[in-house]
Amino acid sequence: MEGLRIPGPTPCPADVLRAMARQMINHRGPEFAQILHDVTAKLKQLFQTKGDVFLLTCSGTGGLEAAIVNTLSPGDKVLSVSVGFFGERFASIAEQFGAEVIPLRYEWGRVADVDEIRRALQAEPRIKAVLITHNETSTGVTNDLASISSVVKEADKLLLVDAISSLGSIDLPVDGWHCDVTVTASQKGWMVPPGLAMVSVSPEAWQAHASAKMPRFTWDFTRARSYLEIGQTPWTPAVSLVFALSVSLEMMLKEGLANIVARHARVGKAARDGAKSLGLSLFAEEKYASNTVTAVSVTDALDTKKLLKIMREEHQIVLAGGQQNLSGKIFRIGHLGWVTEDDIKTIISALKIALPKAGAL
Ligand SMILES: Cc1ncc(COP(=O)(O)O)c(C=O)c1O
C-alpha cells in the first residue's frame, strides 16, 4: 500500500516485491554466495565504509544487540545519550547484558548537547563506549552525529550508532564520522520488508571485540566474518529478503547516494512546511528536525486517534501516532525510502480535510 506513511515499514517498489516471489536457492551454494558478495559490496558503498558490513536476519533491535554484545564486557561503563524512545531501548539492551549504563537523557523533542557529552566523558574516564541514536524516530529529531563523533573520538571511546532510520536516507559517512558499529534495518529507507539488520564494524570495534566478554552466539561478529569469507551467513538467512535487498540496492545506487540524501531533505522540508501551512506546530526544533520522519504536535482539541482513523479510512493514508508518553501528543509522518514531494503534497491535502473533522482548527 503506497499510502503507508509510517516511519517503517515503508512501501516497497514493485520490483523489490517481485524479487521475493523467486523460488528458493541453496543458501550455501554459489548463487547465493555471489548475491551476498554483491549485496555486501553495495551496502559498503551506501554506508560509506571500507570496514566490514554484515547482514543479520533480525529486525533492527537485533542489530543493536549485536553492537553491544560484540564490543563490551559485563561491568563496562557506557554513556547512553538518549533523546527518545529508541535511545532508551539501546540503553536497556546494554543494561540487560550487564553494562553499567551512565544515562545522559534529554527531554523528548530535544537534541543531544555536544558539550554535555564532552563533560560527561571527562567526568568518567572509564567510560568505554557511547551509545547514540542518529535519528530518533519517536520524536523526529536528528542528532548532530558529526560533532558528537568528534567529541567521542577526542576522548578515544567507541561510538555505537543506532542509524536504523537514517542510514541510506540521511547522510552518514560511517568511516568519515568514525562510527565503530553502525546499525540499520531493511524496513526503513532501504525499501525492503522488515527482517534484515545491516551492521558495519570498524577496525576499533574489532579490537574491542577481541576482548569483549558479553554472552553472544547468534550475533557473533567473528562467526559472521568467517562465514562471509565463504559467501555465507552462519545461520539460514531470510533468502527472499536478500533477493529484495539486492534489487533495492541496485535502485539506490542508480539514483546515487547524494541524490537520495537531497531528495529526503526536500521531502522532509515539504512535510514540515506543509504541516506549518495547516497551522500545526512541529514537535522538534526545526534546526534538528529529521528528514525521514516529521513529528507534529497536537493541541488538546485534536483527537489524534480520530485523525489517524479518518486519514486511513477516508484517504487511504496510514500515519503513525506517538509512542509511550507521546501517545496522543503527536502524530508522525514517515517519509523515508520510496517517497517523493508529491506524496507529501497528497498527505498535506488529505490532512487539510481530515483535521477539522478530528477537532482541530
Ligand atoms: C531509531 C530506531 N531504533 C530502533 C528501532 C527498532 O527497530 P526494529 O523495530 O526493527 O527492531 C527503530 C524502529 O522503528 C528505530 O526507528
Short mmCIF file of C-alpha atoms and ligand atoms in Angstrom, two decimals:
data_model
loop_
_atom_site.label_atom_id
_atom_site.label_comp_id
_atom_site.label_asym_id
_atom_site.label_seq_id
_atom_site.Cartn_x
_atom_site.Cartn_y
_atom_site.Cartn_z
CA MET A 1 0.00 0.00 0.00
CA GLU A 2 1.63 3.19 -1.20
CA GLY A 3 -0.28 5.25 1.38
CA LEU A 4 1.73 3.67 4.18
CA ARG A 5 3.44 6.70 5.68
CA ILE A 6 4.68 5.46 8.99
CA PRO A 7 8.42 5.57 9.73
CA GLY A 8 8.86 1.92 8.82
CA PRO A 9 7.90 -0.47 7.46
CA THR A 10 7.93 1.68 4.35
CA PRO A 11 6.34 0.93 0.96
CA CYS A 12 8.37 -1.30 -1.33
CA PRO A 13 8.68 -0.72 -5.09
CA ALA A 14 7.05 -3.40 -7.26
CA ASP A 15 10.41 -4.75 -8.49
CA VAL A 16 11.54 -5.25 -4.90
CA LEU A 17 8.35 -7.15 -4.07
CA ARG A 18 8.63 -9.23 -7.25
CA ALA A 19 12.17 -10.26 -6.33
CA MET A 20 10.75 -12.02 -3.28
CA ALA A 21 8.47 -14.20 -5.38
CA ARG A 22 11.52 -16.10 -6.66
CA GLN A 23 11.99 -19.78 -5.92
CA MET A 24 14.36 -20.62 -3.04
CA ILE A 25 18.01 -21.32 -3.71
CA ASN A 26 20.64 -23.09 -1.67
CA HIS A 27 21.88 -20.56 0.87
CA ARG A 28 25.19 -22.46 0.96
CA GLY A 29 25.56 -22.60 -2.81
CA PRO A 30 27.45 -20.48 -5.36
CA GLU A 31 24.49 -18.38 -6.50
CA PHE A 32 23.71 -17.14 -3.01
CA ALA A 33 27.41 -16.52 -2.39
CA GLN A 34 27.50 -14.26 -5.44
CA ILE A 35 24.40 -12.34 -4.33
CA LEU A 36 25.72 -11.94 -0.78
CA HIS A 37 29.05 -10.73 -2.07
CA ASP A 38 27.34 -8.23 -4.36
CA VAL A 39 24.89 -7.00 -1.71
CA THR A 40 27.69 -6.55 0.83
CA ALA A 41 29.79 -4.54 -1.63
CA LYS A 42 26.83 -2.28 -2.41
CA LEU A 43 26.00 -1.81 1.26
CA LYS A 44 29.58 -0.73 1.90
CA GLN A 45 29.17 1.98 -0.73
CA LEU A 46 25.98 3.26 0.87
CA PHE A 47 27.43 3.03 4.39
CA GLN A 48 30.47 4.91 3.00
CA THR A 49 32.77 2.43 4.70
CA LYS A 50 35.74 0.26 3.89
CA GLY A 51 35.09 -1.70 7.08
CA ASP A 52 33.04 -4.85 7.38
CA VAL A 53 29.30 -4.94 6.84
CA PHE A 54 27.17 -7.89 7.90
CA LEU A 55 23.61 -8.86 7.15
CA LEU A 56 21.77 -10.26 10.15
CA THR A 57 18.40 -11.91 9.89
CA CYS A 58 16.52 -9.96 12.53
CA SER A 59 14.88 -6.59 12.94
CA GLY A 60 16.85 -3.50 13.89
CA THR A 61 16.78 -4.31 17.60
CA GLY A 62 18.80 -7.46 16.94
CA GLY A 63 21.40 -5.27 15.25
CA LEU A 64 21.53 -3.02 18.34
CA GLU A 65 22.03 -6.10 20.50
CA ALA A 66 24.83 -7.19 18.15
CA ALA A 67 26.54 -3.81 18.56
CA ILE A 68 26.53 -4.18 22.34
CA VAL A 69 27.39 -7.84 22.87
CA ASN A 70 30.20 -7.85 20.32
CA THR A 71 32.13 -4.92 21.76
CA LEU A 72 31.52 -4.85 25.52
CA SER A 73 32.01 -6.91 28.67
CA PRO A 74 29.74 -7.07 31.72
CA GLY A 75 30.66 -4.20 34.04
CA ASP A 76 31.88 -1.91 31.24
CA LYS A 77 30.72 1.65 31.63
CA VAL A 78 28.80 3.09 28.71
CA LEU A 79 27.44 6.57 28.21
CA SER A 80 23.90 6.36 26.87
CA VAL A 81 22.94 9.57 25.08
CA SER A 82 19.20 9.30 24.76
CA VAL A 83 16.74 11.71 23.16
CA GLY A 84 13.73 9.42 22.95
CA PHE A 85 12.10 6.02 22.97
CA PHE A 86 14.75 4.27 20.86
CA GLY A 87 17.63 5.79 22.79
CA GLU A 88 16.12 4.22 25.88
CA ARG A 89 15.89 0.87 24.14
CA PHE A 90 19.57 0.92 23.21
CA ALA A 91 20.44 1.64 26.87
CA SER A 92 18.13 -1.15 28.09
CA ILE A 93 19.90 -3.70 25.91
CA ALA A 94 23.29 -2.64 27.29
CA GLU A 95 21.95 -2.83 30.84
CA GLN A 96 20.38 -6.24 30.26
CA PHE A 97 23.76 -7.62 29.18
CA GLY A 98 25.48 -6.24 32.26
CA ALA A 99 26.94 -2.93 31.17
CA GLU A 100 26.99 -0.11 33.69
CA VAL A 101 24.91 2.48 31.90
CA ILE A 102 25.51 6.15 32.63
CA PRO A 103 22.46 7.94 31.27
CA LEU A 104 22.56 11.33 29.60
CA ARG A 105 18.91 11.95 28.87
CA TYR A 106 17.24 14.78 27.01
CA GLU A 107 13.66 15.86 27.05
CA TRP A 108 11.87 14.17 24.16
CA GLY A 109 11.86 16.50 21.16
CA ARG A 110 15.27 17.93 22.02
CA VAL A 111 18.64 17.14 20.52
CA ALA A 112 21.74 15.92 22.39
CA ASP A 113 24.17 18.61 23.53
CA VAL A 114 27.73 18.04 22.35
CA ASP A 115 29.37 19.97 25.21
CA GLU A 116 27.42 17.96 27.77
CA ILE A 117 28.63 14.77 26.15
CA ARG A 118 32.21 16.05 26.36
CA ARG A 119 31.74 16.90 30.04
CA ALA A 120 30.17 13.51 30.79
CA LEU A 121 33.15 11.78 29.17
CA GLN A 122 35.60 13.93 31.14
CA ALA A 123 33.74 13.25 34.38
CA GLU A 124 34.09 9.47 33.99
CA PRO A 125 37.28 8.48 32.14
CA ARG A 126 36.48 4.77 32.48
CA ILE A 127 33.57 5.01 30.03
CA LYS A 128 34.30 2.57 27.23
CA ALA A 129 31.61 3.36 24.67
CA VAL A 130 28.98 5.91 23.77
CA LEU A 131 25.54 4.81 22.59
CA ILE A 132 23.79 7.28 20.33
CA THR A 133 20.69 7.32 18.16
CA HIS A 134 21.46 9.21 14.97
CA ASN A 135 17.84 9.76 14.04
CA GLU A 136 15.30 9.41 16.86
CA THR A 137 12.23 8.08 15.09
CA SER A 138 9.96 8.59 18.09
CA THR A 139 10.47 12.36 18.18
CA GLY A 140 11.59 13.26 14.64
CA VAL A 141 14.97 14.59 15.76
CA THR A 142 18.34 14.06 14.08
CA ASN A 143 21.35 14.34 16.37
CA ASP A 144 24.46 16.15 15.15
CA LEU A 145 26.43 12.94 14.79
CA ALA A 146 29.44 14.56 13.11
CA SER A 147 30.05 16.80 16.14
CA ILE A 148 29.19 14.08 18.65
CA SER A 149 31.62 11.76 16.91
CA SER A 150 34.47 14.26 17.15
CA VAL A 151 33.93 14.61 20.91
CA VAL A 152 33.69 10.84 21.38
CA LYS A 153 36.83 10.23 19.35
CA GLU A 154 38.71 13.07 21.06
CA ALA A 155 38.13 11.03 24.24
CA ASP A 156 39.06 7.82 22.41
CA LYS A 157 35.82 5.95 23.09
CA LEU A 158 33.89 3.50 20.97
CA LEU A 159 30.95 5.01 19.10
CA LEU A 160 27.97 2.68 18.73
CA VAL A 161 25.32 4.18 16.48
CA ASP A 162 21.65 3.40 16.01
CA ALA A 163 21.24 4.61 12.45
CA ILE A 164 18.18 2.46 11.86
CA SER A 165 16.01 5.25 10.46
CA SER A 166 18.76 7.40 8.97
CA LEU A 167 21.31 5.34 7.07
CA GLY A 168 20.57 5.22 3.35
CA SER A 169 18.34 8.31 3.65
CA ILE A 170 20.26 10.93 5.63
CA ASP A 171 23.97 11.44 5.05
CA LEU A 172 26.06 9.30 7.38
CA PRO A 173 29.63 8.72 6.25
CA VAL A 174 30.40 5.82 8.58
CA ASP A 175 34.18 5.99 8.14
CA GLY A 176 34.26 9.79 7.89
CA TRP A 177 32.47 10.08 11.22
CA HIS A 178 34.41 7.21 12.82
CA CYS A 179 31.38 5.15 13.75
CA ASP A 180 32.52 1.85 15.25
CA VAL A 181 29.33 -0.13 14.93
CA THR A 182 26.50 1.32 12.86
CA VAL A 183 23.13 -0.38 12.71
CA THR A 184 20.28 -0.04 10.24
CA ALA A 185 17.34 -2.19 9.19
CA SER A 186 15.69 -3.20 5.93
CA GLN A 187 12.20 -1.80 6.56
CA LYS A 188 13.35 1.82 6.72
CA GLY A 189 14.98 3.81 3.93
CA TRP A 190 16.06 0.61 2.20
CA MET A 191 12.56 -0.05 0.79
CA VAL A 192 12.64 -3.71 1.77
CA PRO A 193 10.21 -5.55 4.10
CA PRO A 194 11.22 -5.99 7.76
CA GLY A 195 13.57 -8.81 8.72
CA LEU A 196 17.14 -7.80 7.96
CA ALA A 197 19.52 -5.72 10.04
CA MET A 198 22.70 -4.41 8.47
CA VAL A 199 25.68 -3.55 10.67
CA SER A 200 29.09 -2.09 9.97
CA VAL A 201 32.14 -2.89 12.11
CA SER A 202 35.24 -0.67 12.26
CA PRO A 203 38.82 -1.85 13.00
CA GLU A 204 38.48 -0.32 16.52
CA ALA A 205 35.28 -2.28 17.05
CA TRP A 206 37.15 -5.46 16.05
CA GLN A 207 39.82 -4.64 18.63
CA ALA A 208 37.15 -4.24 21.30
CA HIS A 209 35.51 -7.43 20.08
CA ALA A 210 38.69 -9.41 20.69
CA SER A 211 38.35 -8.91 24.44
CA ALA A 212 34.57 -8.41 24.76
CA LYS A 213 33.04 -10.93 27.14
CA MET A 214 29.31 -10.38 26.92
CA PRO A 215 27.45 -13.60 26.12
CA ARG A 216 26.69 -13.93 22.42
CA PHE A 217 26.03 -16.63 19.91
CA THR A 218 23.62 -15.77 17.10
CA TRP A 219 25.01 -12.27 16.53
CA ASP A 220 28.70 -13.09 16.99
CA PHE A 221 30.70 -10.97 14.52
CA THR A 222 33.56 -13.49 14.39
CA ARG A 223 31.17 -16.11 13.07
CA ALA A 224 29.60 -13.59 10.69
CA ARG A 225 33.02 -12.71 9.29
CA SER A 226 34.29 -16.22 8.83
CA TYR A 227 31.09 -17.27 7.05
CA LEU A 228 31.05 -14.16 4.86
CA GLU A 229 34.53 -15.15 3.66
CA ILE A 230 32.95 -18.23 2.08
CA GLY A 231 29.89 -16.33 0.81
CA GLN A 232 27.54 -17.46 3.55
CA THR A 233 25.87 -16.36 6.75
CA PRO A 234 26.34 -18.51 9.87
CA TRP A 235 22.64 -19.34 10.06
CA THR A 236 19.94 -19.68 7.41
CA PRO A 237 19.31 -16.13 6.21
CA ALA A 238 15.99 -14.61 5.09
CA VAL A 239 16.84 -15.52 1.49
CA SER A 240 13.80 -13.74 -0.02
CA LEU A 241 14.68 -10.52 1.77
CA VAL A 242 18.21 -10.74 0.45
CA PHE A 243 16.76 -11.02 -3.10
CA ALA A 244 14.66 -7.93 -2.33
CA LEU A 245 17.61 -6.02 -0.90
CA SER A 246 19.68 -6.84 -3.94
CA VAL A 247 17.09 -5.11 -6.16
CA SER A 248 16.59 -2.12 -3.86
CA LEU A 249 20.34 -1.52 -3.57
CA GLU A 250 20.59 -1.54 -7.34
CA MET A 251 17.85 1.11 -7.47
CA MET A 252 19.53 3.16 -4.75
CA LEU A 253 22.91 3.16 -6.42
CA LYS A 254 21.31 4.09 -9.73
CA GLU A 255 19.73 7.14 -8.06
CA GLY A 256 23.02 7.86 -6.27
CA LEU A 257 23.52 8.45 -2.55
CA ALA A 258 23.86 12.23 -2.89
CA ASN A 259 20.58 12.40 -4.81
CA ILE A 260 18.83 10.18 -2.27
CA VAL A 261 20.02 12.39 0.58
CA ALA A 262 18.94 15.53 -1.32
CA ARG A 263 15.52 14.01 -2.06
CA HIS A 264 14.99 13.22 1.62
CA ALA A 265 15.99 16.77 2.51
CA ARG A 266 13.41 18.15 0.05
CA VAL A 267 10.74 15.74 1.21
CA GLY A 268 11.44 16.49 4.88
CA LYS A 269 11.19 20.22 4.23
CA ALA A 270 7.97 19.74 2.28
CA ALA A 271 6.49 17.80 5.23
CA ARG A 272 7.50 20.48 7.73
CA ASP A 273 6.35 23.37 5.54
CA GLY A 274 3.13 21.53 4.76
CA ALA A 275 2.35 20.90 8.43
CA LYS A 276 3.04 24.53 9.29
CA SER A 277 0.85 25.72 6.40
CA LEU A 278 -2.03 23.90 8.10
CA GLY A 279 -1.42 25.83 11.31
CA LEU A 280 0.22 22.84 13.01
CA SER A 281 3.39 23.09 15.06
CA LEU A 282 6.39 20.84 14.79
CA PHE A 283 7.40 18.82 17.82
CA ALA A 284 11.15 19.05 17.15
CA GLU A 285 13.15 22.22 16.90
CA GLU A 286 13.28 22.81 13.17
CA LYS A 287 17.06 23.04 13.00
CA TYR A 288 17.29 19.41 14.14
CA ALA A 289 14.13 18.12 12.52
CA SER A 290 14.55 14.80 10.81
CA ASN A 291 14.37 14.35 7.07
CA THR A 292 12.92 10.86 7.44
CA VAL A 293 10.10 11.42 9.94
CA THR A 294 8.16 14.52 10.95
CA ALA A 295 6.57 14.67 14.38
CA VAL A 296 3.65 17.08 14.58
CA SER A 297 2.41 18.39 17.95
CA VAL A 298 -1.31 18.23 18.53
CA THR A 299 -3.49 20.52 20.63
CA ASP A 300 -5.94 19.23 23.24
CA ALA A 301 -8.78 19.94 20.83
CA LEU A 302 -7.48 17.42 18.33
CA ASP A 303 -8.38 13.77 18.71
CA THR A 304 -5.29 12.06 17.29
CA LYS A 305 -6.86 8.61 17.13
CA LYS A 306 -9.78 10.01 15.19
CA LEU A 307 -7.44 11.89 12.86
CA LEU A 308 -5.44 8.74 12.10
CA LYS A 309 -8.68 6.79 11.53
CA ILE A 310 -10.06 9.41 9.11
CA MET A 311 -6.76 9.52 7.26
CA ARG A 312 -6.73 5.74 7.00
CA GLU A 313 -10.36 5.15 6.10
CA GLU A 314 -11.19 8.19 4.01
CA HIS A 315 -7.82 8.95 2.43
CA GLN A 316 -6.02 5.58 2.47
CA ILE A 317 -3.04 7.18 4.18
CA VAL A 318 -1.60 5.49 7.24
CA LEU A 319 0.23 7.83 9.61
CA ALA A 320 1.79 6.95 12.97
CA GLY A 321 0.81 8.13 16.44
CA GLY A 322 3.19 8.97 19.27
CA GLN A 323 5.00 6.29 21.25
CA GLN A 324 4.83 5.84 25.01
CA ASN A 325 4.41 9.21 26.76
CA LEU A 326 3.99 10.94 23.41
CA SER A 327 0.82 8.97 22.72
CA GLY A 328 -1.97 11.49 21.95
CA LYS A 329 0.53 14.34 21.94
CA ILE A 330 2.00 13.99 18.48
CA PHE A 331 1.40 12.21 15.21
CA ARG A 332 4.18 11.28 12.84
CA ILE A 333 4.55 11.31 9.08
CA GLY A 334 7.10 8.80 7.84
CA HIS A 335 8.90 9.96 4.70
CA LEU A 336 11.81 7.66 4.08
CA GLY A 337 12.71 5.30 1.30
CA TRP A 338 10.38 5.27 -1.67
CA VAL A 339 8.87 8.73 -1.29
CA THR A 340 8.59 11.93 -3.32
CA GLU A 341 7.46 15.51 -2.73
CA ASP A 342 4.18 14.65 -4.50
CA ASP A 343 3.50 12.02 -1.85
CA ILE A 344 3.86 14.72 0.79
CA LYS A 345 1.51 17.05 -1.10
CA THR A 346 -1.09 14.27 -1.10
CA ILE A 347 -0.72 13.80 2.66
CA ILE A 348 -0.97 17.53 3.39
CA SER A 349 -4.08 17.88 1.18
CA ALA A 350 -5.72 14.97 2.97
CA LEU A 351 -4.78 16.39 6.38
CA LYS A 352 -6.39 19.68 5.42
CA ILE A 353 -9.72 17.88 5.03
CA ALA A 354 -9.27 15.49 7.95
CA LEU A 355 -8.05 17.91 10.65
CA PRO A 356 -11.32 19.87 11.11
CA LYS A 357 -13.24 16.58 11.28
CA ALA A 358 -10.95 15.45 14.09
CA GLY A 359 -11.46 18.61 16.10
CA ALA A 360 -8.60 20.86 15.01
CA LEU A 361 -8.78 24.47 13.88
C1 LIG B 1 15.80 4.66 15.61
C2 LIG B 1 15.26 3.27 15.78
N1 LIG B 1 15.90 2.42 16.59
C3 LIG B 1 15.47 1.16 16.79
C4 LIG B 1 14.33 0.71 16.15
C5 LIG B 1 13.89 -0.69 16.38
O1 LIG B 1 13.97 -1.40 15.20
P1 LIG B 1 13.12 -2.73 14.96
O2 LIG B 1 11.68 -2.39 15.26
O3 LIG B 1 13.41 -3.03 13.52
O4 LIG B 1 13.65 -3.76 15.88
C6 LIG B 1 13.63 1.55 15.30
C7 LIG B 1 12.39 1.10 14.65
O5 LIG B 1 11.46 1.85 14.43
C8 LIG B 1 14.10 2.87 15.11
O6 LIG B 1 13.46 3.71 14.30
#
